[in-house]
Amino acid sequence: MSLTFEDRVQLVEERISKACERSGRSREDVQVIAVTKYVSLDTAKTALSHGFRHLGENRWQDAQEKWEAISGETANGIDEQPIWHFIGSLQSNKVKDVIGKFTYMHSLDRLSLAEAMDKRASQLGIVVPCFIQVNVSGEGTKQGLAPNELKGFVEQLASFKSISPIGLMTMAPYEAEPEQTRPVFKALRELRDVIQSSSAHGKTITHLSMGMSNDFDVAIEEGATWIRLGTILVGKEEE
Ligand SMILES: *Cc1c(COP(=O)(O)O)cnc(C)c1O
């Protein structure tokens, strides 16, 4: 049995609405990023034509073909342009590939990266909205700042004029029982609340990028404003 794109959209939408209802939130406060990293250009176009304007990719090598076909100079026939989100970890020397092409950066996790991003954005004359990635769970394999490093980092970011921190991002460890991820999402929300009220430069940090295919219902209940959905929404195509 394989689901059509419409089926998947409907299932996901129902779950988002229910999670919003359960937590007394409004559906408009949760935005969906369709993560196209596992799928072809055609599938990315299908998502776009179904109204998913926010597309996420985690490696420039994988994104390049899609980006160029949809948003590059040779692209044509795409009426509604997507808004690209870079969600993967990024080496500083790759910054030049993605700044200017991706509107949002979700994986800001160190000063050297902030410096490289700021420099490139400044050359292009743009200000890049960024999410600061936090490793809430402390899992060794996850990128991100430790929670206790966040405040100092936010203060340091204030000197960069071409990047603008707008929120926090995290990845929960995979759990067979998604409810187990709740403490991670709750902790990110609490960190956001603390940084907003305690840091002179934390006022703009309002968003929470959290929740993936396996755990987005719980993330919404805990306050996610952006959820990043790959497999469950656009599927996963084998190479
Ligand atoms: C791949 C990826 C996703 C989407 O993963 P799914 O489990 O397929 O929904 C979300 N966020 C990040 C950072 C990713 O790398």
Coordinates of C-alpha atoms and ligand atoms in Angstrom, one line a residue:
M1 CA 0.0 0.0 0.0
S2 CA 1.5 3.3 -0.9
L3 CA 0.0 6.6 0.0
T4 CA -0.4 9.4 -2.6
F5 CA 1.0 12.9 -1.8
E6 CA -2.6 14.1 -1.1
D7 CA -3.1 11.3 1.4
R8 CA 0.0 12.1 3.3
V9 CA -0.8 15.8 3.4
Q10 CA -4.2 15.0 4.8
L11 CA -2.8 12.7 7.5
V12 CA -0.2 15.2 8.5
E13 CA -2.6 18.1 8.5
E14 CA -5.0 16.2 10.8
R15 CA -2.3 15.4 13.2
I16 CA -1.1 19.0 13.3
S17 CA -4.6 20.3 13.9
K18 CA -5.2 17.8 16.7
A19 CA -1.9 18.7 18.4
C20 CA -2.8 22.4 18.1
E21 CA -6.2 21.7 19.6
R22 CA -4.8 19.6 22.5
S23 CA -2.5 22.4 23.4
G24 CA -4.8 25.4 22.8
R25 CA -2.7 26.7 20.0
S26 CA -3.7 28.2 16.7
R27 CA -2.9 26.2 13.5
E28 CA -1.5 29.4 11.9
D29 CA 1.2 29.5 14.6
V30 CA 2.8 26.3 13.3
Q31 CA 4.6 26.4 10.0
V32 CA 5.7 23.3 8.0
I33 CA 9.0 22.9 6.3
A34 CA 8.9 20.2 3.7
V35 CA 12.3 18.5 4.0
T36 CA 13.2 17.4 0.5
K37 CA 16.6 15.9 1.2
Y38 CA 15.5 12.3 0.6
V39 CA 13.5 13.0 -2.6
S40 CA 13.9 13.9 -6.2
L41 CA 13.4 17.2 -8.0
D42 CA 10.0 16.1 -9.2
T43 CA 8.8 15.3 -5.7
A44 CA 10.1 18.7 -4.5
K45 CA 8.1 20.3 -7.3
T46 CA 5.0 18.3 -6.3
A47 CA 5.3 19.6 -2.7
L48 CA 5.7 23.1 -4.0
S49 CA 2.6 22.8 -6.3
H50 CA 0.6 21.6 -3.2
G51 CA 1.4 24.8 -1.5
F52 CA 4.4 23.8 0.6
R53 CA 6.5 26.9 0.0
H54 CA 9.1 26.2 2.7
L55 CA 11.6 23.6 1.6
G56 CA 14.4 22.3 3.7
E57 CA 17.7 20.7 2.8
N58 CA 20.7 19.7 4.9
R59 CA 23.5 19.4 2.4
W60 CA 24.4 21.7 -0.5
Q61 CA 25.6 18.7 -2.6
D62 CA 22.2 17.2 -2.4
A63 CA 20.3 20.4 -2.7
Q64 CA 22.1 21.9 -5.6
E65 CA 20.3 20.2 -8.4
K66 CA 16.9 21.0 -6.9
W67 CA 17.9 24.6 -6.0
E68 CA 19.2 25.3 -9.5
A69 CA 16.2 23.8 -11.3
I70 CA 13.7 25.6 -9.1
S71 CA 15.4 28.8 -8.0
G72 CA 18.5 29.2 -10.1
E73 CA 19.1 31.4 -13.2
T74 CA 18.1 28.7 -15.6
A75 CA 14.9 27.9 -13.7
N76 CA 11.7 28.7 -15.5
G77 CA 8.1 27.7 -15.3
I78 CA 8.0 27.9 -11.5
D79 CA 5.4 30.4 -10.6
E80 CA 5.7 30.4 -6.9
Q81 CA 9.2 30.5 -5.6
P82 CA 10.0 28.4 -2.5
I83 CA 11.6 29.8 0.6
W84 CA 14.6 27.6 1.3
H85 CA 15.7 26.5 4.8
F86 CA 19.2 25.2 5.4
I87 CA 18.8 22.6 8.2
G88 CA 22.1 20.7 8.2
S89 CA 25.4 21.2 9.9
L90 CA 27.6 23.5 7.9
Q91 CA 31.4 23.9 7.6
S92 CA 32.5 27.5 7.5
N93 CA 34.0 27.0 4.0
K94 CA 30.6 26.0 2.6
V95 CA 28.9 29.1 3.8
K96 CA 29.5 30.8 0.5
D97 CA 27.5 28.1 -1.3
V98 CA 24.3 28.6 0.7
I99 CA 24.1 32.1 2.1
G100 CA 22.0 34.1 -0.4
K101 CA 20.3 31.0 -1.7
F102 CA 18.7 29.7 1.5
T103 CA 16.6 32.3 3.3
Y104 CA 16.7 30.7 6.8
M105 CA 19.6 29.0 8.5
H106 CA 18.7 26.5 11.2
S107 CA 22.0 25.2 12.4
L108 CA 24.0 28.1 13.8
D109 CA 26.1 26.5 16.6
R110 CA 29.4 28.2 16.9
L111 CA 31.1 31.6 16.7
S112 CA 33.3 30.8 13.7
L113 CA 30.2 29.9 11.7
A114 CA 28.5 33.1 12.8
E115 CA 31.5 35.0 11.6
A116 CA 31.6 33.3 8.2
M117 CA 27.9 33.7 7.7
D118 CA 27.9 37.4 8.8
K119 CA 30.8 38.1 6.4
R120 CA 29.1 36.5 3.4
A121 CA 25.7 38.1 4.2
S122 CA 27.3 41.5 4.6
Q123 CA 29.0 41.1 1.2
L124 CA 25.6 40.3 -0.4
G125 CA 23.9 43.2 1.5
I126 CA 21.4 40.9 3.2
V127 CA 20.5 40.0 6.8
V128 CA 20.0 36.3 7.3
P129 CA 17.5 35.1 9.9
C130 CA 19.0 32.2 11.9
F131 CA 18.1 29.6 14.4
I132 CA 20.6 28.8 17.1
Q133 CA 21.0 25.0 17.4
V134 CA 21.0 23.6 20.9
N135 CA 21.9 20.1 21.9
V136 CA 19.3 19.8 24.6
S137 CA 19.6 16.0 24.9
G138 CA 23.4 16.1 25.3
E139 CA 23.7 13.2 22.8
G140 CA 27.2 13.1 21.6
T141 CA 26.2 12.7 17.9
K142 CA 24.0 15.8 17.9
Q143 CA 25.3 19.2 16.8
G144 CA 24.5 22.3 18.8
L145 CA 25.5 24.4 21.8
A146 CA 25.1 23.1 25.3
P147 CA 22.2 24.8 27.0
N148 CA 24.5 26.6 29.4
E149 CA 26.5 28.1 26.5
L150 CA 23.4 29.8 25.0
K151 CA 23.3 33.0 26.8
G152 CA 27.0 33.9 26.2
F153 CA 26.6 33.0 22.6
V154 CA 23.6 35.2 22.1
E155 CA 25.6 38.2 23.6
Q156 CA 28.4 37.5 21.2
L157 CA 26.1 37.4 18.2
A158 CA 25.0 40.9 18.9
S159 CA 28.2 42.3 17.2
F160 CA 27.2 40.7 13.9
K161 CA 25.0 43.0 11.9
S162 CA 24.1 40.7 9.0
I163 CA 22.7 37.7 10.8
S164 CA 19.7 37.9 13.0
P165 CA 18.9 35.2 15.6
I166 CA 15.1 34.6 15.4
G167 CA 14.8 31.3 17.3
L168 CA 16.2 28.1 18.7
M169 CA 16.4 24.7 16.9
T170 CA 16.9 21.2 18.2
M171 CA 16.8 17.6 17.2
A172 CA 15.4 15.1 19.6
P173 CA 17.0 11.6 19.7
Y174 CA 14.9 9.1 17.8
E175 CA 12.5 7.4 20.2
A176 CA 10.2 4.4 19.4
E177 CA 7.7 6.0 21.7
P178 CA 7.6 9.7 20.6
E179 CA 6.2 10.8 24.0
Q180 CA 9.7 10.2 25.3
T181 CA 10.9 13.2 23.4
R182 CA 8.8 15.7 25.3
P183 CA 11.4 16.7 27.9
V184 CA 13.7 17.8 25.0
F185 CA 11.1 20.0 23.4
K186 CA 9.9 21.4 26.7
A187 CA 13.5 22.3 27.7
L188 CA 14.0 24.1 24.4
R189 CA 10.9 26.2 25.0
E190 CA 12.0 27.0 28.5
L191 CA 15.4 28.0 27.2
R192 CA 13.7 30.3 24.7
D193 CA 11.6 31.9 27.5
V194 CA 14.7 32.5 29.7
I195 CA 16.8 33.9 26.9
Q196 CA 14.0 36.3 25.9
S197 CA 13.6 37.7 29.3
S198 CA 17.1 37.6 30.6
S199 CA 19.3 38.6 27.7
A200 CA 19.5 42.1 26.3
H201 CA 19.9 40.6 22.8
G202 CA 17.5 37.8 23.3
K203 CA 14.3 39.6 22.5
T204 CA 14.2 38.6 18.9
I205 CA 14.5 34.9 19.7
T206 CA 10.9 33.9 19.5
H207 CA 10.7 30.9 17.2
L208 CA 11.2 27.2 18.0
S209 CA 12.3 24.9 15.1
M210 CA 11.6 21.5 16.5
G211 CA 9.8 18.3 15.6
M212 CA 10.4 15.8 12.7
S213 CA 8.3 13.0 11.2
N214 CA 8.6 10.8 14.3
D215 CA 7.8 13.4 17.0
F216 CA 6.2 16.5 15.5
D217 CA 2.9 16.1 17.5
V218 CA 4.8 16.3 20.8
A219 CA 6.9 19.2 19.5
I220 CA 3.8 21.2 18.6
E221 CA 2.3 20.5 22.0
E222 CA 5.4 22.0 23.5
G223 CA 5.4 25.1 21.4
A224 CA 7.1 24.4 18.0
T225 CA 6.6 27.2 15.5
W226 CA 8.4 25.5 12.7
I227 CA 8.3 21.7 12.2
R228 CA 10.6 20.0 9.7
L229 CA 8.9 17.1 8.0
G230 CA 10.7 14.8 5.6
T231 CA 9.7 11.1 5.4
I232 CA 6.1 11.4 6.6
L233 CA 5.2 14.2 4.2
V234 CA 7.3 14.0 1.0
G235 CA 8.4 10.4 1.5
K236 CA 11.9 8.9 1.2
E237 CA 13.1 7.7 -2.2
E238 CA 15.9 5.1 -2.5
E239 CA 18.7 6.2 -4.8
Ligands
LIG1 C1 16.3 15.0 7.7 C2 15.9 16.1 8.7 C3 14.6 16.3 9.1 C4 13.4 15.5 8.5 O1 13.5 14.2 8.9 P1 12.3 13.2 8.9 O2 12.4 12.3 10.1 O3 12.4 12.4 7.6 O4 11.0 14.0 9.0 C5 14.3 17.3 10.0 N1 15.3 18.1 10.5 C6 16.6 17.9 10.2 C7 17.7 18.7 10.8 C8 17.0 16.8 9.3 O5 18.3 16.6 9.0

